[in-house]
Coordinates of C-alpha atoms in Angstrom, one line a residue:
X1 CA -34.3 -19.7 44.7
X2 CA -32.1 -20.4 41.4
X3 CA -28.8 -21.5 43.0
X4 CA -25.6 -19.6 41.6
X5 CA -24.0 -23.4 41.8
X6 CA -26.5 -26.4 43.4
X7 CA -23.6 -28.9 44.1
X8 CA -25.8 -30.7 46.3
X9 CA -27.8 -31.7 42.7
X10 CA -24.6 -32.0 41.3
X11 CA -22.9 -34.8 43.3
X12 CA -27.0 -36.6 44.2
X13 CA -26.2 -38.6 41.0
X14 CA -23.2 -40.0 42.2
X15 CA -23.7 -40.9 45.9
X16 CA -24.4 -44.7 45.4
X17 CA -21.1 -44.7 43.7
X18 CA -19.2 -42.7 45.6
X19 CA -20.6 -44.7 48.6
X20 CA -18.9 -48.1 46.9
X21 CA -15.9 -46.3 46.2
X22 CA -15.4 -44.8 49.8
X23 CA -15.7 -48.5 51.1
X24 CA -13.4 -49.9 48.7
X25 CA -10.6 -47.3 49.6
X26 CA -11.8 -48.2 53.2
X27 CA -11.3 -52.0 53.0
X28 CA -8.4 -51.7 51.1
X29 CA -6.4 -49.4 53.8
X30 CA -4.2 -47.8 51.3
X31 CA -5.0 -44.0 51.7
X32 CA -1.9 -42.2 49.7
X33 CA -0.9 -42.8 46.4
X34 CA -3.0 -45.6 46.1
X35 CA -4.4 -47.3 42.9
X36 CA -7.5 -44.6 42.7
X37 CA -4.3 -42.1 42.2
X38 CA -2.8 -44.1 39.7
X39 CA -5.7 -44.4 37.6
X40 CA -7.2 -41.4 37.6
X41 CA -3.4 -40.2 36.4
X42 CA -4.2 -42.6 33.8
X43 CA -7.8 -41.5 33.1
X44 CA -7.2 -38.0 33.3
X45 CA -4.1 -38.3 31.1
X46 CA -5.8 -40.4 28.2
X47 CA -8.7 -37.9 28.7
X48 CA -6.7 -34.5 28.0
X49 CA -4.3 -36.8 25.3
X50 CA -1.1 -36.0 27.5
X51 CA 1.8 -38.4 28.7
X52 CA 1.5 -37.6 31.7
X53 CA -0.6 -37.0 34.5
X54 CA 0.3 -36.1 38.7
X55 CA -2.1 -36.0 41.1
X56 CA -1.1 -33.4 43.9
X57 CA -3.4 -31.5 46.6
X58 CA -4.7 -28.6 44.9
X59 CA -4.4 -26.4 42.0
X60 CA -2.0 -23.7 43.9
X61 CA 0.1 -26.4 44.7
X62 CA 0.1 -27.7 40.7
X63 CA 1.4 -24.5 39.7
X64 CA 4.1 -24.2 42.1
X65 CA 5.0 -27.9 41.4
X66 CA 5.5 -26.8 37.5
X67 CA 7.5 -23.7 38.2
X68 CA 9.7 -25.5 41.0
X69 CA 10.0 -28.6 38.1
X70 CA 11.5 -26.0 35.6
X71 CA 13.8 -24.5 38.2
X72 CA 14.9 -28.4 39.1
X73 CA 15.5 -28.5 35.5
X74 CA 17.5 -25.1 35.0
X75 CA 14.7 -24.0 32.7
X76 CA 13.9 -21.5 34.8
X77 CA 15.9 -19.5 37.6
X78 CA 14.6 -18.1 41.2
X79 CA 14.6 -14.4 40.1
X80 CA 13.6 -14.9 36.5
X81 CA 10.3 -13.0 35.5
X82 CA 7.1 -14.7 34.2
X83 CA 4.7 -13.1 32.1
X84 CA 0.7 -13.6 33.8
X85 CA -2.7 -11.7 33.2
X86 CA -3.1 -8.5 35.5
X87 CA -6.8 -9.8 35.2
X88 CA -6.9 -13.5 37.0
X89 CA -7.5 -15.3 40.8
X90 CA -4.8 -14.7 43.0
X91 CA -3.4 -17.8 43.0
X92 CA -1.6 -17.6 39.9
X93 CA 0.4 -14.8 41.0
X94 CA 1.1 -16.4 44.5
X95 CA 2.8 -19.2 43.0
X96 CA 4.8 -17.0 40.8
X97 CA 6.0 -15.2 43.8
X98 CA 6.1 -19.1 46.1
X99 CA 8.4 -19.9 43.6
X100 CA 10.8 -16.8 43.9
X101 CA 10.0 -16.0 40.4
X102 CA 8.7 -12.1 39.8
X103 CA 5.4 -11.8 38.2
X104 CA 5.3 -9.0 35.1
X105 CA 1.0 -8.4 34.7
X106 CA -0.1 -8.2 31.3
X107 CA -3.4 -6.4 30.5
X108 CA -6.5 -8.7 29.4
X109 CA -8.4 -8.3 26.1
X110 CA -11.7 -6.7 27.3
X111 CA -14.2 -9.0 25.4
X112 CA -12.7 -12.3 26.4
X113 CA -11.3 -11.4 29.6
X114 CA -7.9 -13.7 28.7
X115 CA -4.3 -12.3 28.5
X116 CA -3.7 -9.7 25.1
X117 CA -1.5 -11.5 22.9
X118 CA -0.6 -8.4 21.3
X119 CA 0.5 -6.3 24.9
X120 CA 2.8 -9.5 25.5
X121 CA 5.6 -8.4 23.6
X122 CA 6.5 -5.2 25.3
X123 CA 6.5 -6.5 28.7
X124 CA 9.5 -9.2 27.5
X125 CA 13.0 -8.4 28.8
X126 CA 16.1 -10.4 29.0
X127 CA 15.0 -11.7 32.4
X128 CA 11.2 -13.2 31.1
X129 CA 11.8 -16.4 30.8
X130 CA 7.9 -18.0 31.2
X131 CA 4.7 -17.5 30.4
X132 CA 1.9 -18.2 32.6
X133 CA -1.2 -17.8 30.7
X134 CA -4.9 -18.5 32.3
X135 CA -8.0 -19.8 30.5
X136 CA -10.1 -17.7 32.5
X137 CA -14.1 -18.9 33.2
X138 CA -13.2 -21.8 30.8
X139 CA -12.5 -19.7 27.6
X140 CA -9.4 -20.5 25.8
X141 CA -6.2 -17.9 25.7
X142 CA -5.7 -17.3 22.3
X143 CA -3.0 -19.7 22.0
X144 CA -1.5 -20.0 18.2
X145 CA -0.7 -16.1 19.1
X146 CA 0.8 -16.4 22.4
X147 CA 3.0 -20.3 21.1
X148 CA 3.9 -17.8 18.3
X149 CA 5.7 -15.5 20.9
X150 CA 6.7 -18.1 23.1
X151 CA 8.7 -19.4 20.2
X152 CA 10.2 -16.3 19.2
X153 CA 11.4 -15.5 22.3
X154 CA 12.2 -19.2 23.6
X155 CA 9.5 -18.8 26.6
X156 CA 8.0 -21.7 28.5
X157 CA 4.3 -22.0 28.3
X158 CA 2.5 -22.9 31.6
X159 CA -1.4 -23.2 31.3
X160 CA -3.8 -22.5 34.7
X161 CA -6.7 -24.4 33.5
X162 CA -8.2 -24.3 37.1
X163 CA -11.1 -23.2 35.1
X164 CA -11.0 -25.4 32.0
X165 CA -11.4 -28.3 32.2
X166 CA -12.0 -30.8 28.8
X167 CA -11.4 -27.9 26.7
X168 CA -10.7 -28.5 23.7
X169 CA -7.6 -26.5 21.2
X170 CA -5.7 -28.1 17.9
X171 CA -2.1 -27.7 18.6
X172 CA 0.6 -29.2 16.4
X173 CA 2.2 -31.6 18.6
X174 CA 6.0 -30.8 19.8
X175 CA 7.3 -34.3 19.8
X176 CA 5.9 -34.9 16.1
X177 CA 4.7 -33.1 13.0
X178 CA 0.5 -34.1 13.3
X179 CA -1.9 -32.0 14.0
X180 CA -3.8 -33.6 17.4
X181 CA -6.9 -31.7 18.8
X182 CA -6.3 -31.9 22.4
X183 CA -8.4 -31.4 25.5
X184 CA -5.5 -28.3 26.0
X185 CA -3.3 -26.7 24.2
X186 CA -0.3 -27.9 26.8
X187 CA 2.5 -26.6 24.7
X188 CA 4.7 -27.5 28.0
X189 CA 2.4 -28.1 31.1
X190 CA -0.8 -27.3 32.1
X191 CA -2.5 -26.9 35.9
X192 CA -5.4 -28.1 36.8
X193 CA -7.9 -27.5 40.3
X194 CA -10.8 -30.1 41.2
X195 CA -12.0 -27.7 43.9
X196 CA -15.7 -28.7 44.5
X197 CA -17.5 -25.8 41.9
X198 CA -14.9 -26.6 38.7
X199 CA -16.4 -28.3 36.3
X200 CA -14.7 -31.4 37.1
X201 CA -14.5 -31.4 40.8
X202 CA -13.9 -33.3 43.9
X203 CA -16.0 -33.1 47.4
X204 CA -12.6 -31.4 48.5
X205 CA -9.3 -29.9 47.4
X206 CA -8.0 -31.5 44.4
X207 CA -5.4 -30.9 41.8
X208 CA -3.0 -32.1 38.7
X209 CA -0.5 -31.4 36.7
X210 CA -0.4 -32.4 33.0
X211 CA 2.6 -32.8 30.4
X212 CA 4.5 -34.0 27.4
X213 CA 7.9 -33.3 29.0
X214 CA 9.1 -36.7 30.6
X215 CA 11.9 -34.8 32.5
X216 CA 9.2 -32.7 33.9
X217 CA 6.6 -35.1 34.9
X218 CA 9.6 -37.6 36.5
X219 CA 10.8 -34.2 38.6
X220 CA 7.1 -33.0 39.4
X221 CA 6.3 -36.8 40.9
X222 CA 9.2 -36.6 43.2
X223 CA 9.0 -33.3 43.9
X224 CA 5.2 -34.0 45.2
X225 CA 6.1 -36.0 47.5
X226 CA 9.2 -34.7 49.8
X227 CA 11.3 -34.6 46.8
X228 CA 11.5 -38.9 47.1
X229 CA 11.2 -40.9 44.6
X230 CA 12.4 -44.3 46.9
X231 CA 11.3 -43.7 50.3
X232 CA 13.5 -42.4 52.8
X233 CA 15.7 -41.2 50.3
X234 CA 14.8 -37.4 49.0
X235 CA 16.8 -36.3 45.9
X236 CA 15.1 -32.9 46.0
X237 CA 13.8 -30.4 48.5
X238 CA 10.4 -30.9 47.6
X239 CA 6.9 -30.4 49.7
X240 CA 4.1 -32.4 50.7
X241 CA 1.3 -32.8 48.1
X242 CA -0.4 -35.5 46.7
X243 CA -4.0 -36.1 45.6
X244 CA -6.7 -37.7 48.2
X245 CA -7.2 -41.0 47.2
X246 CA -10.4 -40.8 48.3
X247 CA -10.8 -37.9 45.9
X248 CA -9.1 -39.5 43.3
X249 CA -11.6 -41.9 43.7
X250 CA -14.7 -40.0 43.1
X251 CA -12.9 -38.1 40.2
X252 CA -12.9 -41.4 38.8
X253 CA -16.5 -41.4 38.3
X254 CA -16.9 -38.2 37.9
X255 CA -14.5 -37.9 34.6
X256 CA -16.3 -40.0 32.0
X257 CA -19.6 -37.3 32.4
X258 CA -17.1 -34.5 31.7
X259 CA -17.9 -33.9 28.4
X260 CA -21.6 -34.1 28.6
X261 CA -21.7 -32.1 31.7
X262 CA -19.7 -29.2 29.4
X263 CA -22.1 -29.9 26.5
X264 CA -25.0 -28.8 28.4
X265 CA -22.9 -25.8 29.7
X266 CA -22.5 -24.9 26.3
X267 CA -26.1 -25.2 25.7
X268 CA -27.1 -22.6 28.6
X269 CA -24.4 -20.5 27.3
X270 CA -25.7 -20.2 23.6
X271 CA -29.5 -19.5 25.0
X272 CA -27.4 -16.7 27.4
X273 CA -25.5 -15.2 24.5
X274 CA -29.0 -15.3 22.0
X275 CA -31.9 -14.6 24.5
X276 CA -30.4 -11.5 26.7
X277 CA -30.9 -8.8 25.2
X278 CA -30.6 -5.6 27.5
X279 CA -28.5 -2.4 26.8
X280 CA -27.8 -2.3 30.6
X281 CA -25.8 -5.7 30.5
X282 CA -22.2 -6.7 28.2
X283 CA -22.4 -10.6 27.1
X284 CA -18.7 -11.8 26.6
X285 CA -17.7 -12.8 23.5
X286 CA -17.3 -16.3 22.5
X287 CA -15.8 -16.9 18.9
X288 CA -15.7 -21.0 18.9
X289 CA -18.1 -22.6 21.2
X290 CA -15.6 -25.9 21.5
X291 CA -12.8 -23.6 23.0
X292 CA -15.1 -22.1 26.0
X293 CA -16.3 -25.0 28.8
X294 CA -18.3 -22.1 30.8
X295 CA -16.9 -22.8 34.3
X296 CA -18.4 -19.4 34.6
X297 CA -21.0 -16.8 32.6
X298 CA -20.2 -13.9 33.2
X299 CA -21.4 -10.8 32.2
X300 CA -20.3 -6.8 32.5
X301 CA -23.0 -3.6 34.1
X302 CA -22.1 -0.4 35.1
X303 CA -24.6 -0.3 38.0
X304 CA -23.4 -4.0 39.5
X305 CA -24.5 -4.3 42.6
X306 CA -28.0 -3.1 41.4
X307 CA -28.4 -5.7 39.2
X308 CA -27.3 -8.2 41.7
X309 CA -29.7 -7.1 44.2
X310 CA -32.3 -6.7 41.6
X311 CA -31.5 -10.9 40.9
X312 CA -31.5 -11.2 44.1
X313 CA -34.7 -9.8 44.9
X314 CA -35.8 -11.8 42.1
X315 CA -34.4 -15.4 43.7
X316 CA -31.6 -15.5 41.6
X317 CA -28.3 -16.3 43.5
X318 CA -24.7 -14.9 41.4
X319 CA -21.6 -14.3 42.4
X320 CA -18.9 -12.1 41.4
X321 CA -15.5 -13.3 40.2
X322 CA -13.5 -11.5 41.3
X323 CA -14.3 -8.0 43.2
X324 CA -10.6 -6.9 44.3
X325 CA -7.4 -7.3 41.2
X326 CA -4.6 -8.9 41.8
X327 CA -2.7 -5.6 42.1
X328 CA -5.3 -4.0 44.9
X329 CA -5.1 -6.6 47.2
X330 CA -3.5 -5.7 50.6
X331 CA -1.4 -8.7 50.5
X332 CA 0.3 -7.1 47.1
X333 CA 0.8 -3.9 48.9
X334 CA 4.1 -2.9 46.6
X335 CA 1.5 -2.8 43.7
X336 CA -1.8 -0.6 44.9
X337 CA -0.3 2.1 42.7
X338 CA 0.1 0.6 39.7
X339 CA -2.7 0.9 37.3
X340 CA -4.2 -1.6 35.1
X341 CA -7.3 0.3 33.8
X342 CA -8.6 -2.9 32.0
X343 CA -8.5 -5.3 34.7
X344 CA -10.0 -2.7 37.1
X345 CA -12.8 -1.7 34.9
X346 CA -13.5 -5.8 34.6
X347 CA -13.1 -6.2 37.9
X348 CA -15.2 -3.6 39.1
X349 CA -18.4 -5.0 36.1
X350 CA -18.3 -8.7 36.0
X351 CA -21.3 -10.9 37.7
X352 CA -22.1 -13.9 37.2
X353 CA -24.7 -16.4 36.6
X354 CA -25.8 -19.3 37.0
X355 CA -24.0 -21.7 35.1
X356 CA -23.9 -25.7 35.8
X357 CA -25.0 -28.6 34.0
X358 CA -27.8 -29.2 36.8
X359 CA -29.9 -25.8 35.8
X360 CA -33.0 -26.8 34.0
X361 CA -34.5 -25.1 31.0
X362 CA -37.0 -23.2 33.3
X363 CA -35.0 -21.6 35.2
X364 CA -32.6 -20.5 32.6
X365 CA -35.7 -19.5 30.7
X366 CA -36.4 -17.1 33.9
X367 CA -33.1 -15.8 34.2
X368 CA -33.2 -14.4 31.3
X369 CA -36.6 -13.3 31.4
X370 CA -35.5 -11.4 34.5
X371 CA -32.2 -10.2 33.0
X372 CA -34.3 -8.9 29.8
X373 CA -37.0 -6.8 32.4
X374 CA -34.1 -5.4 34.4

């Protein structure tokens, strides 16, 4: 059987280490907000070329943290709307809502599956004060289009790169004139999830928050943790969530193959986009092979759960991301009516493949061999 995801082969190459780092934390006896913490924020930091870097306990959490941070600041207010993609996980649009901000869904382009810079525009009213963009399966948003409208319109950016991670964008930076090429194009402040199938990810729930904005970041790291920044004394009604230092530890090791790992991502991904070559299945399109990290292939059919079963039959696993929009779900009940003929046509196509540095050329060889009979 060709695994959607083996994370079993994945992590084998790091159990020695993770083994000395589990002791270390052990013998140490510092559990939360430890040194691991602080130097992964460091790492991770240096790594995507930001100030600043918090640890918290998952990527929900990260981007409620950033919209509760710009309400702290006055950047944003509890009622203010926030511009997202109608085509995304649900958790971007639950922390809109967490944060009593309203959600406005913006349709995807259908070849790239990412937020339509050109539908943005007509969704903006004097309450949108935000957009929260998503690089969805690891491709980049087209950014220079949507900092273009931000501008216009004086519009936060907020990035859920729960997906894509180490990705890389050239944005001119905002505290200077150069030209930087960054890991992400954090225009304000970017989100980040190390659940255990991203492409950097943890051996449990994991998240951070990156940024440029130093009134931000100081708000976000006391907003973490109870809204303290000296203990016992809370400034701000903030929550509970702060990175594992055990998982911060293991991150730690994890990080410097980042890159690498990604590389051979994009190497499965060019055979994928060259090699399949069936009417029956939609390849997604991929203009610059730098802004895509391939968290996920995925591909379009008509006949979906055929072709899985057909994969299936043929030993190999996929998955599909995501069966049910946003606006179906039974927890958005106030939506079910609205119609988003985009994301429901993508939503009711997509499968995908196998896609991990771990696969080896033989069995991408027969996926596509498989794919190409079907």
């Amino acid at each position: 059987m060709i695994k959607f995801l083996d994370l079993q082969k994945i992590n084998a190459q790091y159990q020695e280490q993770f083994q000395e780092k589990l002791k270390l934390v052990l013998d140490k006896g510092w559990f939360i907000l430890g040194n691991e913490v602080k130097t992964f924020e460091t790492n991770f930091a240096n790594y995507c070329g930001t100030k600043h870097c918090i640890g918290v306990g998952n990527g929900l959490d990260a981007l409620i943290l950033i919209l509760k941070g710009y309400i702290e600041l006055g950047t944003l207010q509890k009622g203010d709307e926030v511009i997202v993609p109608a085509n995304t996980y649900i958790a971007t649009i639950l922390a809109i809502l967490q944060a009593d901000l309203v959600p406005v869904l913006v349709e995807p382009n259908i070849e790239t599956y990412n937020i339509n810079p050109s539908l943005i525009e007509e969704k903006i009213t004097s309450k949108t004060k935000a957009i929260l963009l998503v690089h969805l399966y690891g491709q980049l948003c087209e950014m220079d289009a949507i900092n273009d409208i931000a501008i216009k319109h004086d519009l936060v950016v907020i990035e859920d790169a729960a997906q894509a991670h180490g990705v890389q964008y050239s944005v001119s930076s905002i505290q200077c004139s150069e030209t930087r090429n960054l890991k992400l194009a954090t225009r304000n402040s970017s989100a980040y999830s190390f659940y255990p199938s991203k492409n950097l990810g943890a051996l449990g729930d994991g998240g951070a928050i990156i940024t440029n904005d130093d009134e931000l970041a100081k708000v976000i790291f006391s907003l973490r943790n109870y809204g303290s920044e000296k203990k016992y004394h809370n400034e701000l009604l903030g929550i509970n969530s702060r990175l594992d230092e055990i998982q911060a530890a293991f991150l730690n090791e994890k990080l410097p193959n980042l890159d690498s790992d990604n590389n051979r991502r994009r190497v499965i991904a060019k055979r994928y986009l060259s090699e399949i070559k069936n009417d029956k299945i939609v390849l997604p399109r991929v203009d610059i092979m730098d802004n895509h990290v391939f968290h996920l292939f995925v591909i379009r059919t008509k006949n979906r759960q055929e072709l899985q079963d057909y994969l299936l039959k043929n030993n190999i696993e996929t998955v599909i991301h995501y069966p049910i929009a946003p606006h179906k779900q039974k927890a958005l009940s106030s939506w079910n009516n609205l119609s988003f003929p985009i994301t429901e046509k993508i939503h009711d196509e997509v499968l995908s493949l196998p896609m991990s540095p771990v696969l080896t050329n033989y069995e991408v060889s027969f996926v596509i061999e498989i794919l190409n009979r079907y």
